XYZ file of C-alpha atoms in Angstrom:
762
model
C 212.620 25.797 -28.618
C 210.161 26.304 -31.457
C 208.382 29.539 -32.236
C 204.674 29.164 -32.951
C 201.591 31.341 -32.932
C 198.234 30.469 -31.361
C 195.342 32.859 -31.988
C 197.834 35.617 -32.755
C 199.868 35.009 -29.579
C 203.537 34.153 -30.166
C 204.921 31.325 -28.041
C 208.153 29.416 -27.481
C 207.502 25.704 -26.983
C 209.643 22.614 -26.627
C 210.353 20.306 -29.540
C 207.920 17.374 -29.496
C 205.056 19.260 -27.855
C 201.580 18.914 -29.288
C 199.329 21.831 -30.173
C 197.015 21.190 -27.210
C 199.950 21.106 -24.767
C 201.279 24.382 -26.142
C 197.814 25.943 -25.968
C 197.191 24.846 -22.379
C 200.563 26.201 -21.253
C 199.726 29.548 -22.842
C 196.328 29.688 -21.153
C 194.342 28.975 -24.320
C 191.635 26.363 -23.774
C 190.838 23.906 -26.545
C 187.776 21.696 -25.922
C 188.612 18.016 -25.579
C 187.415 14.718 -24.123
C 189.901 11.944 -24.833
C 193.070 13.937 -24.139
C 194.606 13.641 -20.656
C 198.072 14.858 -19.727
C 198.980 11.578 -17.957
C 197.737 9.241 -20.694
C 198.852 8.395 -24.212
C 197.337 10.161 -27.197
C 194.247 8.447 -28.630
C 192.689 11.194 -30.791
C 189.325 9.445 -30.454
C 186.878 12.229 -29.802
C 188.033 14.835 -32.380
C 186.609 17.574 -30.176
C 189.946 19.390 -30.211
C 189.935 20.106 -33.966
C 191.684 23.389 -34.756
C 192.609 25.275 -37.888
C 196.299 25.205 -38.816
C 197.593 27.546 -41.484
C 198.362 25.868 -44.833
C 196.465 22.711 -43.891
C 193.499 21.655 -46.038
C 191.321 20.553 -43.106
C 191.094 20.973 -39.320
C 193.577 18.909 -37.308
C 193.225 17.310 -33.829
C 195.240 19.474 -31.445
C 196.045 16.522 -29.163
C 197.775 14.525 -31.918
C 199.373 17.323 -33.965
C 203.008 18.078 -33.083
C 204.098 21.689 -33.259
C 206.476 22.809 -35.984
C 208.566 25.934 -36.174
C 206.550 28.870 -37.479
C 203.200 27.075 -37.143
C 200.107 29.276 -36.901
C 197.101 27.806 -35.084
C 193.579 29.207 -34.839
C 191.344 27.790 -32.132
C 188.502 30.318 -32.452
C 188.221 30.677 -36.236
C 185.045 29.834 -38.118
C 186.693 26.705 -39.515
C 187.627 25.481 -36.021
C 184.270 26.339 -34.465
C 182.338 24.661 -37.265
C 184.428 21.495 -36.918
C 184.015 21.430 -33.123
C 180.270 21.975 -33.331
C 180.001 19.195 -35.890
C 181.818 16.791 -33.569
C 179.558 17.802 -30.676
C 176.460 17.076 -32.774
C 177.748 13.583 -33.498
C 178.577 12.964 -29.828
C 175.053 13.904 -28.774
C 173.269 11.784 -31.410
C 173.096 8.709 -29.173
C 173.665 10.315 -25.790
C 170.659 9.725 -23.484
C 168.719 12.716 -22.172
C 169.057 11.740 -18.513
C 170.987 14.703 -17.111
C 168.401 15.258 -14.321
C 169.171 11.852 -12.772
C 172.828 11.527 -13.763
C 175.383 11.530 -10.934
C 177.742 13.469 -13.197
C 175.247 16.346 -13.477
C 176.840 19.650 -12.562
C 180.392 18.434 -13.163
C 180.012 16.783 -16.558
C 182.496 17.781 -19.253
C 180.067 16.863 -22.018
C 177.342 18.909 -20.361
C 179.637 21.920 -20.076
C 180.934 21.794 -23.643
C 177.506 21.159 -25.135
C 176.479 24.625 -23.905
C 179.218 26.275 -25.937
C 179.379 23.936 -28.921
C 176.010 22.187 -29.083
C 172.604 23.121 -30.446
C 169.357 23.555 -28.549
C 167.671 20.968 -30.786
C 168.934 17.892 -32.567
C 168.361 16.806 -36.169
C 168.640 13.100 -35.356
C 165.162 11.553 -35.235
C 165.974 7.850 -35.146
C 165.890 5.874 -31.909
C 168.944 6.270 -29.710
C 171.032 3.186 -29.116
C 170.938 1.504 -25.731
C 173.890 -0.226 -24.095
C 173.497 -2.774 -21.300
C 175.225 -1.790 -18.056
C 178.305 -3.674 -16.901
C 179.375 -5.107 -13.536
C 182.715 -3.585 -12.623
C 182.717 -4.536 -8.959
C 181.703 -2.823 -5.703
C 183.516 0.474 -6.294
C 182.813 1.600 -9.866
C 179.303 1.764 -11.293
C 178.923 1.174 -15.031
C 175.139 0.820 -14.988
C 174.525 3.513 -17.628
C 177.014 2.748 -20.370
C 174.699 4.303 -22.969
C 176.283 7.580 -21.863
C 179.780 6.479 -22.930
C 181.378 8.573 -25.700
C 184.270 6.123 -26.225
C 187.062 8.469 -25.239
C 188.931 5.352 -23.931
C 190.481 7.234 -21.015
C 189.480 4.388 -18.688
C 190.973 1.777 -21.021
C 194.277 3.628 -21.270
C 194.407 4.198 -17.517
C 194.132 0.514 -16.617
C 196.773 -0.343 -19.193
C 199.249 2.491 -18.694
C 198.917 3.608 -15.058
C 197.417 0.628 -13.233
C 199.659 -1.609 -15.354
C 197.158 -4.270 -16.449
C 194.492 -3.728 -19.074
C 191.225 -4.601 -17.373
C 188.949 -2.657 -19.740
C 188.707 -2.711 -23.511
C 186.561 -1.304 -26.294
C 184.884 -4.109 -28.202
C 183.099 -4.131 -31.577
C 183.029 -1.219 -34.041
C 180.908 1.750 -35.031
C 177.625 2.154 -33.200
C 178.145 -1.271 -31.623
C 181.278 -0.150 -29.759
C 181.229 -0.762 -26.010
C 183.649 -0.433 -23.090
C 183.708 -3.767 -21.274
C 185.714 -5.520 -18.545
C 188.310 -7.856 -20.049
C 187.292 -11.510 -20.098
C 184.146 -10.793 -18.099
C 186.057 -9.829 -14.951
C 185.334 -6.907 -12.670
C 187.747 -4.027 -12.132
C 190.321 -5.340 -9.666
C 193.138 -2.799 -9.651
C 193.751 -1.032 -6.345
C 193.547 2.260 -8.291
C 190.175 1.604 -9.952
C 188.434 4.715 -8.614
C 190.539 6.930 -10.847
C 188.508 5.886 -13.885
C 185.570 7.707 -12.253
C 187.537 10.967 -12.278
C 188.759 10.327 -15.813
C 185.322 9.646 -17.307
C 184.176 12.935 -18.909
C 180.520 11.845 -18.837
C 178.362 9.853 -16.416
C 179.181 6.403 -17.770
C 181.541 5.448 -14.920
C 180.522 6.768 -11.503
C 181.188 5.980 -7.859
C 179.008 3.071 -6.750
C 179.065 4.015 -3.024
C 178.224 7.655 -3.919
C 175.512 6.712 -6.429
C 172.399 8.919 -6.032
C 173.750 10.236 -2.732
C 174.042 13.971 -3.500
C 174.341 16.496 -6.313
C 177.658 18.217 -6.878
C 176.300 21.679 -6.043
C 175.056 20.450 -2.650
C 178.546 19.461 -1.504
C 181.055 21.525 0.434
C 184.647 20.930 -0.660
C 187.445 20.845 1.912
C 191.133 20.041 1.606
C 192.721 17.302 3.695
C 195.507 14.694 3.859
C 195.293 10.912 3.587
C 195.399 9.057 6.899
C 195.842 5.571 5.438
C 199.440 5.375 4.214
C 202.684 7.334 4.439
C 202.579 8.889 0.968
C 200.594 11.865 2.273
C 198.161 12.069 -0.643
C 196.332 15.382 -0.898
C 192.538 15.087 -0.815
C 189.390 17.030 -1.502
C 186.738 15.772 0.904
C 183.172 16.599 -0.085
C 180.639 17.026 2.696
C 176.867 17.286 2.972
C 174.778 17.442 6.173
C 177.914 17.031 8.327
C 178.803 13.716 6.693
C 181.622 12.835 4.328
C 179.972 11.892 1.031
C 182.894 11.640 -1.368
C 186.708 11.823 -1.450
C 188.595 13.033 -4.528
C 192.284 13.686 -5.296
C 193.715 17.175 -4.907
C 196.365 17.432 -7.593
C 199.911 17.657 -6.271
C 202.622 16.622 -8.720
C 205.158 16.250 -5.916
C 203.097 13.644 -4.055
C 200.064 11.897 -5.551
C 200.012 13.680 -8.931
C 196.322 13.643 -9.932
C 195.571 10.104 -8.712
C 194.198 8.486 -5.573
C 194.277 4.912 -4.308
C 190.971 3.145 -3.668
C 191.933 2.872 0.003
C 192.083 6.658 0.299
C 189.054 7.233 -1.917
C 186.550 4.813 -0.360
C 187.689 4.421 3.257
C 185.250 7.180 4.280
C 182.445 4.604 4.043
C 183.692 3.222 7.373
C 183.417 6.519 9.265
C 179.806 6.076 10.373
C 179.907 2.332 10.900
C 177.457 0.763 13.373
C 180.379 0.159 15.759
C 181.139 3.884 16.032
C 181.509 4.761 19.733
C 178.998 7.504 20.559
C 179.873 8.372 24.166
C 182.246 7.352 26.993
C 181.722 3.887 28.441
C 182.962 2.225 31.625
C 182.907 -1.490 32.426
C 181.426 -2.510 35.794
C 181.021 -6.150 36.749
C 181.734 -7.241 33.194
C 178.965 -5.014 31.795
C 179.436 -1.826 29.802
C 177.665 1.336 30.914
C 177.448 4.687 29.164
C 178.600 7.704 31.163
C 179.516 11.372 30.752
C 182.946 12.753 29.913
C 183.659 14.165 33.365
C 182.994 10.848 35.081
C 184.972 8.888 32.502
C 188.037 11.153 32.673
C 187.959 11.109 36.479
C 187.824 7.303 36.324
C 190.831 7.219 33.974
C 192.838 9.641 36.109
C 192.098 7.650 39.253
C 193.133 4.410 37.569
C 196.462 5.810 36.333
C 197.255 7.425 39.670
C 196.365 4.217 41.511
C 198.644 2.037 39.390
C 201.460 4.570 39.642
C 201.135 4.648 43.429
C 200.908 0.864 43.843
C 203.303 -0.374 41.159
C 205.275 2.650 39.981
C 205.267 4.487 36.669
C 207.162 1.636 35.008
C 203.975 -0.433 35.178
C 202.197 1.985 32.825
C 202.432 1.952 29.026
C 201.033 4.368 26.445
C 200.728 2.797 22.992
C 199.400 4.760 20.032
C 198.542 3.997 16.442
C 201.010 5.612 14.036
C 198.011 6.997 12.135
C 197.585 9.428 15.045
C 198.487 13.049 14.333
C 201.694 14.743 15.442
C 199.666 16.848 17.885
C 198.009 13.808 19.453
C 201.343 12.058 19.875
C 202.971 15.173 21.337
C 200.281 15.437 23.997
C 200.385 11.695 24.698
C 204.152 11.945 25.141
C 203.744 14.977 27.412
C 201.119 13.130 29.449
C 203.399 10.105 29.823
C 206.318 12.320 30.846
C 204.147 14.047 33.433
C 203.339 10.672 34.972
C 206.951 9.504 34.768
C 206.037 6.869 32.171
C 208.817 5.859 29.774
C 207.028 3.046 27.942
C 205.531 4.735 24.854
C 205.481 3.480 21.276
C 203.585 3.361 17.978
C 205.341 0.373 16.361
C 202.794 -2.257 17.304
C 203.635 -4.616 14.419
C 207.403 -4.412 14.861
C 209.265 -7.192 16.682
C 212.925 -6.172 16.745
C 213.715 -2.925 18.598
C 217.477 -3.437 18.873
C 218.067 -0.787 16.191
C 216.773 1.978 18.495
C 220.055 2.514 20.312
C 221.977 2.746 17.027
C 219.683 5.193 15.233
C 220.831 8.752 14.588
C 217.345 10.034 13.788
C 213.946 9.151 12.363
C 213.912 6.579 9.561
C 212.301 7.844 6.333
C 212.381 7.445 2.555
C 215.745 9.210 2.474
C 214.758 11.575 -0.333
C 211.762 13.266 -1.884
C 209.166 11.204 -3.698
C 210.086 12.914 -6.971
C 213.785 12.166 -6.471
C 212.996 8.553 -5.637
C 210.950 8.282 -8.832
C 213.882 9.575 -10.879
C 216.288 6.862 -9.673
C 218.138 4.869 -12.307
C 217.831 1.697 -10.259
C 215.837 0.737 -7.165
C 216.198 -2.286 -4.887
C 213.140 -3.069 -2.757
C 213.590 -5.401 0.214
C 210.617 -7.020 1.942
C 207.721 -4.984 0.617
C 204.413 -6.026 -0.930
C 204.457 -2.865 -3.010
C 200.936 -2.771 -4.424
C 199.512 -3.771 -1.060
C 201.486 -1.300 1.059
C 202.014 1.664 -1.276
C 199.589 1.552 -4.223
C 200.251 5.073 -5.510
C 204.014 4.956 -5.026
C 203.950 1.694 -6.979
C 202.175 3.488 -9.835
C 204.946 6.100 -9.840
C 207.594 3.358 -9.878
C 205.738 1.736 -12.777
C 206.032 4.912 -14.852
C 209.734 5.188 -13.977
C 210.323 1.574 -15.031
C 208.742 2.386 -18.401
C 211.304 5.165 -18.783
C 214.239 2.909 -17.983
C 214.471 2.486 -14.215
C 215.850 -0.895 -13.185
C 213.692 -2.452 -10.455
C 214.835 -5.363 -8.293
C 212.810 -6.918 -5.496
C 213.868 -9.254 -2.684
C 210.895 -11.029 -1.143
C 209.518 -14.318 0.029
C 206.857 -14.679 -2.668
C 206.567 -13.392 -6.209
C 204.500 -10.232 -6.594
C 202.224 -9.301 -9.479
C 203.692 -5.832 -9.906
C 202.320 -5.224 -13.429
C 205.751 -4.026 -14.557
C 209.128 -5.435 -15.452
C 211.094 -6.284 -12.313
C 213.791 -8.753 -11.334
C 212.485 -10.675 -8.320
C 214.561 -12.809 -5.994
C 212.321 -15.126 -3.972
C 213.959 -16.410 -0.811
C 213.208 -17.409 2.766
C 213.266 -14.295 5.026
C 216.110 -15.845 7.025
C 218.382 -15.492 3.965
C 217.744 -11.815 3.175
C 220.798 -10.620 5.090
C 222.964 -13.038 3.143
C 221.488 -11.835 -0.175
C 222.210 -8.197 0.731
C 225.781 -9.113 1.670
C 226.214 -10.883 -1.670
C 224.989 -7.798 -3.508
C 227.581 -5.674 -1.732
C 230.385 -8.037 -2.815
C 229.106 -10.299 -5.624
C 231.097 -13.475 -6.243
C 232.305 -14.460 -9.679
C 229.734 -17.271 -9.839
C 226.881 -15.155 -8.472
C 223.322 -15.790 -9.633
C 221.830 -13.777 -12.478
C 219.786 -11.681 -10.036
C 222.794 -10.898 -7.826
C 225.034 -10.026 -10.767
C 222.494 -7.873 -12.610
C 221.234 -6.034 -9.521
C 224.731 -5.404 -8.160
C 225.731 -3.991 -11.548
C 222.688 -1.699 -11.674
C 223.342 -0.365 -8.193
C 227.058 0.102 -8.770
C 226.828 1.724 -12.206
C 223.624 3.756 -11.852
C 224.071 7.498 -11.550
C 221.325 7.660 -8.933
C 220.242 4.498 -7.133
C 217.998 3.749 -4.156
C 217.469 0.927 -1.660
C 214.230 0.792 0.341
C 213.019 -1.559 3.076
C 209.324 -2.396 3.287
C 207.008 -3.645 6.019
C 208.186 -7.280 5.839
C 211.740 -6.118 6.529
C 210.748 -3.614 9.249
C 208.611 -6.219 11.034
C 211.229 -8.963 10.671
C 212.488 -10.464 13.963
C 216.016 -9.530 12.782
C 215.227 -6.074 11.401
C 218.432 -4.565 12.803
C 220.630 -7.003 10.874
C 218.684 -6.535 7.669
C 218.986 -2.769 8.054
C 222.720 -2.960 8.775
C 223.285 -5.118 5.689
C 221.229 -2.720 3.556
C 223.201 0.228 4.915
C 226.481 -1.478 4.042
C 225.178 -2.181 0.536
C 224.064 1.439 0.157
C 227.501 2.659 1.206
C 229.226 0.261 -1.197
C 227.087 1.343 -4.157
C 226.601 5.009 -3.230
C 222.839 4.425 -3.051
C 220.222 6.313 -1.049
C 218.873 4.108 1.748
C 215.304 4.523 2.990
C 212.280 2.793 4.451
C 208.644 2.654 3.395
C 206.799 3.612 6.609
C 203.734 1.568 7.474
C 201.351 4.315 8.630
C 200.430 7.895 7.807
C 202.518 9.361 10.626
C 205.208 6.749 11.299
C 207.936 9.253 10.405
C 206.318 11.943 12.562
C 206.149 9.586 15.544
C 209.864 8.841 15.295
C 210.761 12.484 14.646
C 209.144 13.643 17.903
C 210.659 10.719 19.796
C 207.488 8.794 20.566
C 209.254 5.649 21.701
C 210.767 4.362 24.896
C 214.318 5.085 25.965
C 216.722 2.136 25.968
C 215.710 -0.702 28.242
C 212.105 0.407 28.727
C 209.051 -1.626 27.908
C 208.204 -1.845 24.189
C 205.141 -3.403 22.472
C 206.785 -6.849 22.544
C 208.198 -6.836 26.077
C 204.875 -5.423 27.329
C 203.353 -8.822 26.628
C 205.072 -10.380 29.675
C 202.218 -9.229 31.921
C 204.249 -6.633 33.845
C 202.109 -3.701 32.704
C 199.273 -2.914 35.106
C 197.862 0.069 33.208
C 197.846 0.370 29.411
C 196.547 3.276 27.374
C 195.622 2.335 23.804
C 195.314 5.316 21.482
C 193.309 4.305 18.403
C 194.562 0.702 18.597
C 192.540 -2.475 18.118
C 194.771 -5.129 19.740
C 193.465 -8.063 17.722
C 194.420 -6.462 14.369
C 197.030 -3.786 15.109
C 199.388 -5.707 17.448
C 201.920 -8.166 16.085
C 201.332 -10.700 18.851
C 197.576 -10.344 18.969
C 196.859 -13.421 21.107
C 199.723 -12.651 23.486
C 198.555 -9.030 23.628
C 195.082 -10.218 24.543
C 196.376 -12.294 27.443
C 198.618 -9.453 28.674
C 195.772 -6.931 28.560
C 193.461 -9.333 30.392
C 196.016 -9.445 33.212
C 196.332 -5.649 33.376
C 194.648 -3.796 36.203
C 193.214 -1.131 33.890
C 193.096 -0.778 30.108
C 192.099 2.619 28.756
C 191.062 2.798 25.102
C 190.780 6.082 23.220
C 189.018 4.853 20.115
C 186.528 5.857 17.423
C 185.020 2.348 17.417
C 183.917 -0.132 20.056
C 185.327 -3.270 18.508
C 184.689 -6.722 19.910
C 188.264 -7.004 21.170
C 188.133 -3.637 22.962
C 184.827 -4.504 24.612
C 186.489 -7.641 25.949
C 189.842 -6.193 26.965
C 189.290 -2.551 27.918
C 187.910 -1.151 31.164
C 187.009 2.252 29.792
C 186.444 3.457 26.236
C 186.661 7.145 25.349
C 185.226 8.112 21.926
C 187.790 10.041 19.872
C 187.535 11.255 16.308
C 189.191 9.966 13.150
C 191.210 12.347 10.962
C 188.160 13.750 9.173
C 186.798 15.178 12.430
C 189.909 16.753 13.896
C 192.684 19.139 12.980
C 196.253 17.942 13.009
C 199.397 17.138 11.053
C 201.081 14.129 9.477
C 204.689 13.678 8.387
C 204.902 11.711 5.148
C 207.551 9.221 4.076
C 209.548 12.046 2.460
C 209.557 14.047 5.710
C 206.918 16.514 4.545
C 204.890 18.058 7.391
C 201.302 18.573 6.206
C 198.566 20.051 8.384
C 194.826 19.781 7.882
C 191.525 20.776 9.473
C 188.532 18.675 10.395
C 185.966 18.560 7.607
C 182.899 17.560 9.651
C 181.898 18.012 13.270
C 182.667 15.180 15.722
C 180.255 12.254 15.750
C 177.837 12.216 18.708
C 179.836 12.763 21.945
C 183.237 11.915 20.464
C 186.030 14.469 20.786
C 189.375 15.048 19.032
C 192.037 12.997 20.785
C 194.292 15.998 21.391
C 191.457 17.660 23.322
C 190.819 14.529 25.370
C 194.506 14.261 26.278
C 194.635 17.951 27.144
C 191.679 17.646 29.568
C 193.078 14.407 30.981
C 196.323 16.261 31.718
C 194.308 18.827 33.634
C 192.463 16.062 35.494
C 195.835 14.634 36.545
C 196.974 18.125 37.640
C 199.927 18.075 35.222
C 201.608 21.303 34.122
C 201.423 22.672 30.593
C 198.038 21.294 29.496
C 196.381 24.594 28.638
C 196.366 24.424 24.839
C 193.543 26.096 22.959
C 194.219 24.688 19.478
C 196.158 21.959 17.743
C 198.284 24.651 16.071
C 199.374 25.789 19.535
C 200.520 22.259 20.366
C 202.886 22.320 17.374
C 204.050 25.846 18.111
C 204.948 25.156 21.750
C 206.822 22.016 20.768
C 208.664 24.034 18.088
C 207.561 21.547 15.434
C 207.703 22.864 11.869
C 208.980 21.707 8.501
C 212.578 22.661 9.296
C 212.608 21.000 12.718
C 211.194 17.784 11.233
C 213.836 17.688 8.498
C 216.578 18.143 11.099
C 215.396 14.986 12.872
C 215.493 12.734 9.788
C 218.522 10.464 9.551
C 218.751 6.948 8.146
C 222.281 6.284 9.393
C 222.724 3.738 12.192
C 225.889 2.874 14.069
C 226.800 -0.584 15.335
C 223.329 -2.122 15.691
C 222.994 -5.067 18.022
C 222.892 -8.466 16.320
C 220.243 -11.135 16.859
C 220.491 -14.770 15.899
C 218.963 -15.310 12.480
C 216.289 -17.890 11.889
C 217.257 -20.992 9.969
C 216.030 -21.225 6.399
C 214.512 -24.566 7.363
C 212.124 -22.861 9.791
C 208.545 -22.692 8.514
C 207.525 -19.016 8.726
C 204.468 -16.979 7.856
C 204.691 -13.994 5.474
C 202.208 -11.935 3.491
C 201.988 -8.674 5.420
C 198.801 -6.816 6.270
C 195.976 -7.067 3.738
C 195.598 -3.864 1.729
C 192.160 -3.211 3.235
C 192.974 -4.331 6.780
C 195.450 -1.566 7.627
C 193.447 0.553 10.076
C 190.108 0.701 11.883
C 188.344 2.969 9.352
C 189.453 0.995 6.298
C 188.424 -2.282 7.949
C 184.877 -0.930 8.295
C 184.433 0.379 4.754
C 181.822 -1.951 3.267
C 182.722 -1.253 -0.404
C 186.412 -1.969 0.211
C 185.592 -5.130 2.152
C 183.509 -6.328 -0.808
C 186.511 -6.244 -3.183
C 188.577 -9.270 -4.136
C 191.509 -7.799 -2.204
C 189.578 -8.115 1.069
C 188.467 -11.709 0.531
C 189.555 -14.323 3.058
C 193.046 -15.320 1.874
C 194.229 -18.858 1.347
C 197.608 -20.042 2.568
C 199.978 -20.191 -0.401
C 202.719 -22.788 0.055
C 205.393 -24.166 -2.261
C 204.522 -27.688 -3.534
C 207.788 -29.091 -2.150
C 206.982 -27.735 1.291
C 203.505 -29.259 1.161
C 204.978 -32.576 0.068
C 207.533 -32.535 2.894
C 204.718 -31.894 5.372
C 202.582 -34.616 3.734
C 199.911 -32.060 2.886
C 200.135 -32.181 -0.904
C 196.550 -33.403 -1.230
C 195.053 -31.169 1.484
C 192.363 -28.641 0.634
C 192.475 -27.109 4.100
C 195.136 -27.010 6.783
C 195.416 -26.017 10.419
C 197.879 -23.160 10.862
C 199.303 -22.916 14.388
C 201.268 -20.113 15.999
C 202.002 -20.752 19.642
C 198.725 -21.637 21.336
C 196.635 -20.067 18.552
C 195.373 -21.983 15.539
C 193.050 -21.397 12.592
C 191.790 -23.514 9.695
C 192.463 -22.019 6.257
C 192.316 -23.116 2.644
C 195.681 -24.011 1.167
C 196.956 -23.689 -2.417
C 200.181 -24.948 -3.928
C 202.164 -22.022 -5.345
C 205.606 -22.344 -6.909
C 206.141 -18.554 -6.681
C 206.414 -18.804 -2.879
C 209.780 -19.622 -1.306
C 210.208 -23.034 0.272
C 209.441 -23.279 4.003
C 207.286 -20.177 3.744
C 203.520 -19.766 4.171
C 202.106 -16.684 2.481
C 199.009 -15.699 4.474
C 198.231 -11.959 4.705
C 196.646 -10.603 7.881
C 192.843 -10.790 7.779
C 190.174 -10.885 10.527
C 189.769 -14.601 9.857
C 193.396 -15.366 10.798
C 194.188 -12.515 13.208
C 194.865 -14.882 16.137
C 198.077 -16.027 14.443
C 199.766 -12.729 15.270
C 203.096 -11.590 13.824
C 204.621 -12.015 10.388
C 207.970 -13.764 9.809
C 207.348 -15.887 12.909
C 207.626 -19.644 13.052
C 204.342 -21.452 12.479
C 203.144 -25.013 11.969
C 200.934 -26.606 9.319
C 198.902 -29.736 9.870
C 195.747 -31.503 8.899
C 192.460 -30.522 10.519
């Protein structure tokens, strides 16, 4: 530790610290623009100039390392004069448009100009004007004349997002921040440059001219769109969500936010939002009141139970539902004698259930995972499934983590990683080879096995492609054996915000009961769908459609009246998304996080836990007298300790299924990053990004040649009775006998991933 003095205050600081870091830790504020604790040092703005004893001129605090015995003065006349001089230069060309600037009221330049600027300027020449830039549908760069060239945005795209998409061109007064090679901002973390910009040069395009900062109420919440559990600040005006920002939490999302979490709110008030209960009569939908609708639902469930038994009823919920909603749904099912409950609508293999010892989770904290020496990822499109966790992995790789990935197509991870591209049918074999590598093993097998065996702390994680694999149990068993052989931590990357919570409270059928796959045989006469859109959220979407059409009654508790629900359901009850209800999620690391609704429910919609509570009363079931969501947790004895006690990644003797042959043509690609849930799918800005564009089918050239499709521009993709015409591209980074085609509304009829499909000419 070094002993230094800042403004007369003696401090002990670590070797290698800079003056600004030491000052901030001591509570001394030094004005700055370009410095950011998560980015490299640029020393562009010079606003942090301070006086250092025995130095001839002021020094930038962000780029000056501390030395033993150093004396720093941040408030001296020398420092203040230097800082005021820098401020005068920064304001020379800055436009006087604060009254119309979206950054007004929360602008760093505006704030510091009060303390370090002058009321009048000496510069009389014309201010320079910079033409606005097109950075895509999420980030507005229309007023780049405001830019002060701090280069935070440039460094973010390069260092955190992993691919430099912005750059500063030219020199002097001709300097401009521009997209690289004329492209728009395409990273899935692009919205963070809005937070980083200290002026109004980069702002939120969806939020543009929508409200002033002082008009907004700020409320804390939790992300409902992936299992990381990102902490949010949701800003509200006139009972509508107007903006979503990150709430800093170093243990989870640090100070960042994915675009999916930041801009999904634009789908909350979509035109398809269900305003009041609706019942279908004679093929026509009619609006009704809550009492009539709930009585109709109760009568339908009681009728099916009386005529066909409780085994003919299923309750399926989206894993983005809160712990409280799932607890009440489980209690409702138990009251009716229903055993068929589940949230794993995209999963195909449930044979692991009987072997599980507890809920599957990451296996460790997010921080511990990020500190691994080596990580093996099996079957995960990382940037697509877990954008912020991928950013954390990227930083760890920079610091020496060894990253290996087993997949069916090469990923653009924007970091150094060893990737083994193989047909999904061979993944079990690859894992077995890693556990006992042969002398003539491939470079990937040898290097990865060595990293896992010799690393002090190593991790193995299974992603969505592995979880949704038809032979998930065998893949998991092989990964568990590898983890045991290498002393690695085994975990999974859950697919939804509350996947871990659903498993922890036991929201799945007991052995032998109907699951989301076996329910497609037409045996279910009554199906309750809790926040599920069958055409996008169910692995076998076309089979699910036919099964639901055969059902006697389909009850949908949903925020939106989608086309598929209007066709398949008999009654739709409007429930609220996460922003309009209180509840809790359990993240991938087993962290229980509770939140409150930030706006009142839309129209006649109600929180799902309240709907289920009243439905329980309508069915005359015991125990449905809750007065708050907190009471639901309390009665179920659910807290952080109880959740942790239910987490266990160990399985014993899982059942084995026959593996596919590597010669089988299968579809991979996972769920598109902006197709994950009903709110995200309705966010217009997210759907306008390149990530939401209709995907082409990527196929290895040898596979196309074998199918005599090498010259085809479009192909017919068939899965069972369903077919769709898609564009096709030859791609050598895709495994042979594999078709990479992520889930999108245009190809939703094809159903599950890792299933056998056919390609042919149109």
